[in-house]
């Protein structure tokens, strides 16, 4: 049961929202191309759990994960749960809070991101996130700019800050520095006092230098390895192809960390089923960790975005002072989510694609 909060004081709307039991959302009932996305009114809104927050969404961004999920990535998990709502990031105002929510208030402007496995995503005018997945939106950021940040930045944080534990003065290489995660990683490594090199396309050089990289190497050049003269403490590989993995592994110092965003847990679960695929992926990861430890003396990781309230607060602080940005290339109304996916897949749009919610 949801009750309207309009006539009620802040925090009075505990777990319900009078008059609002449905929302508008982009549904995926079957996997496929952009045409499978259905913009629908009257989609049921579930009740809020004690730690849940109902966000009146103003902007939601398009992540590569949304496009992959629409096409069937993660089907071992999502197929039995169809229809699903895509979308991880959101920026908007709080409409209602669950009974256990302590820090956030009705009416507050917030932004944040769902975990990669969330079934009810944010392509909707009302999104539900746990309190720890949201934080106050800096007033200096528009909803569109804020929505572009959290999922990418939390992924970069998970890799570089939580796993590699980068320190002031260390050297970091970001492979794919021109993308959303790569740029966020560059800003975060710079903020941690690291020396940052990136590989990126020619058109991204200016943006990665603005983000704080000291060196930008064009990934189409033939002598990438020779241009990267440093030995790095951490390599974040957002691309995860055999050649980028080989590059990353071979430029690390002994004891350094190689972190790829292209782990195989989901793809193996899709191929062999959740249990068998999960077990096969775990075995493959351990085998690679042992192999690279023996051959190169390095730590090898598959990175997955994770909810981290403290990290999100720090990300908001950096964004507020202009030390973390994820540039937006194009916006579309939520009703045109399919067009937005086409624009992203066509790779003609530089920067993040964001859906604006009326
Ligand atoms: N594991 C996780 O939890 C997780 C979380 C977030 C994202 N991801 C994955 O990470 C990847 C990046 O995500 P994103 O949001 O940053 O995507 P994005 O904004 O679309 O960026 C992708 C970038 O890759 C760059 N690129 C393509 N080929 C390259 C190469 N050979 N070498 C260097 N750069 C290359 C392009 O750079 P230019 O524009 O400079 O050409 C492009 O901007 C996606 O595959 C996504 O699915 C995984």
Short mmCIF file of C-alpha atoms and ligand atoms in Angstrom, two decimals, residues 62-66 68 73 116 151-156 158 174-184 198-205 207-208 217-220 224 237-241 243-244 247 260-263 302-306 326 344 347 349-352, ligand 1:
data_model
loop_
_atom_site.label_atom_id
_atom_site.label_comp_id
_atom_site.label_asym_id
_atom_site.label_seq_id
_atom_site.Cartn_x
_atom_site.Cartn_y
_atom_site.Cartn_z
CA UNK A 62 21.98 4.24 -19.93
CA UNK A 63 24.81 1.87 -18.97
CA UNK A 64 26.33 -0.81 -21.21
CA UNK A 65 24.89 -3.34 -18.73
CA UNK A 66 21.33 -2.23 -19.62
CA UNK A 68 23.55 -6.27 -22.53
CA UNK A 73 23.05 -11.13 -20.67
CA UNK A 116 23.91 -5.16 -11.24
CA UNK A 151 27.18 3.19 -11.39
CA UNK A 152 30.37 4.00 -13.31
CA UNK A 153 32.08 5.69 -10.36
CA UNK A 154 31.15 2.95 -7.87
CA UNK A 155 32.57 0.36 -10.28
CA UNK A 156 35.83 2.30 -10.56
CA UNK A 158 35.37 -0.99 -6.20
CA UNK A 174 43.35 2.74 -17.01
CA UNK A 175 42.72 0.74 -20.20
CA UNK A 176 39.66 2.30 -21.84
CA UNK A 177 40.04 5.66 -20.10
CA UNK A 178 37.66 7.38 -22.54
CA UNK A 179 34.53 5.55 -21.30
CA UNK A 180 32.37 6.36 -18.28
CA UNK A 181 34.11 3.92 -15.90
CA UNK A 182 37.54 4.82 -17.29
CA UNK A 183 36.99 8.55 -16.78
CA UNK A 184 35.59 8.04 -13.28
CA UNK A 198 45.30 5.77 -19.86
CA UNK A 199 44.68 4.16 -23.21
CA UNK A 200 41.83 5.77 -25.14
CA UNK A 201 40.67 6.81 -28.59
CA UNK A 202 41.96 10.03 -30.18
CA UNK A 203 38.67 11.83 -29.54
CA UNK A 204 38.91 11.09 -25.80
CA UNK A 205 42.41 12.49 -25.19
CA UNK A 207 38.66 14.51 -21.69
CA UNK A 208 41.08 12.09 -20.03
CA UNK A 217 48.03 6.58 -25.30
CA UNK A 218 45.92 6.10 -28.43
CA UNK A 219 44.74 2.49 -28.41
CA UNK A 220 44.88 2.32 -32.19
CA UNK A 224 51.26 0.98 -27.07
CA UNK A 237 41.04 -2.91 -17.75
CA UNK A 238 37.53 -1.78 -18.74
CA UNK A 239 37.82 -3.58 -22.10
CA UNK A 240 38.95 -7.07 -21.01
CA UNK A 241 40.00 -8.46 -24.39
CA UNK A 243 45.24 -8.19 -25.95
CA UNK A 244 44.31 -5.64 -23.26
CA UNK A 247 49.12 -5.49 -22.02
CA UNK A 260 39.17 -6.46 -15.35
CA UNK A 261 35.51 -5.45 -15.63
CA UNK A 262 34.88 -8.39 -17.97
CA UNK A 263 34.78 -11.25 -15.48
CA UNK A 302 37.39 -9.74 -11.74
CA UNK A 303 35.68 -6.54 -10.57
CA UNK A 304 31.91 -6.21 -10.14
CA UNK A 305 30.19 -2.98 -9.11
CA UNK A 306 29.06 -3.05 -5.51
CA UNK A 326 31.05 11.79 -16.35
CA UNK A 344 24.41 4.10 -27.62
CA UNK A 347 28.61 4.28 -30.95
CA UNK A 349 27.32 9.34 -29.31
CA UNK A 350 30.39 10.37 -27.34
CA UNK A 351 29.66 10.51 -23.61
CA UNK A 352 26.88 9.11 -21.53
N1 LIG B 1 31.85 -5.54 -13.97
C1 LIG B 1 31.05 -4.51 -13.68
O1 LIG B 1 30.44 -4.43 -12.59
C2 LIG B 1 30.92 -3.42 -14.69
C3 LIG B 1 30.40 -2.19 -14.29
C4 LIG B 1 30.34 -1.15 -15.24
C5 LIG B 1 30.74 -1.39 -16.56
N2 LIG B 1 31.20 -2.63 -16.88
C6 LIG B 1 31.65 -2.89 -18.27
O2 LIG B 1 32.78 -2.09 -18.49
C7 LIG B 1 32.81 -1.65 -19.83
C8 LIG B 1 32.97 -0.14 -19.87
O3 LIG B 1 31.82 0.47 -19.31
P1 LIG B 1 31.57 2.03 -19.52
O4 LIG B 1 30.33 2.38 -18.82
O5 LIG B 1 32.82 2.77 -19.23
O6 LIG B 1 31.31 2.04 -21.12
P2 LIG B 1 31.44 3.23 -22.17
O7 LIG B 1 31.20 4.54 -21.48
O8 LIG B 1 30.59 2.84 -23.29
O9 LIG B 1 32.96 3.23 -22.61
C9 LIG B 1 33.53 2.29 -23.45
C10 LIG B 1 34.84 2.89 -23.96
O10 LIG B 1 35.70 1.86 -24.37
C11 LIG B 1 36.68 2.47 -25.14
N3 LIG B 1 37.39 1.45 -25.94
C12 LIG B 1 36.86 0.60 -26.85
N4 LIG B 1 37.83 -0.24 -27.31
C13 LIG B 1 38.99 0.10 -26.64
C14 LIG B 1 40.33 -0.39 -26.65
N5 LIG B 1 40.70 -1.39 -27.44
N6 LIG B 1 41.22 0.17 -25.81
C15 LIG B 1 40.89 1.20 -25.02
N7 LIG B 1 39.63 1.73 -24.96
C16 LIG B 1 38.70 1.17 -25.77
C17 LIG B 1 36.00 3.56 -25.95
O11 LIG B 1 36.88 4.64 -25.80
P3 LIG B 1 37.00 5.85 -26.83
O12 LIG B 1 35.68 6.58 -26.73
O13 LIG B 1 38.14 6.64 -26.28
O14 LIG B 1 37.23 5.25 -28.20
C18 LIG B 1 34.68 3.77 -25.18
O15 LIG B 1 34.53 5.11 -24.77
C19 LIG B 1 31.54 -2.17 -20.49
O16 LIG B 1 31.83 -3.37 -21.18
C20 LIG B 1 30.63 -2.47 -19.31
O17 LIG B 1 29.70 -3.47 -19.58
C21 LIG B 1 31.30 -3.64 -16.00
#
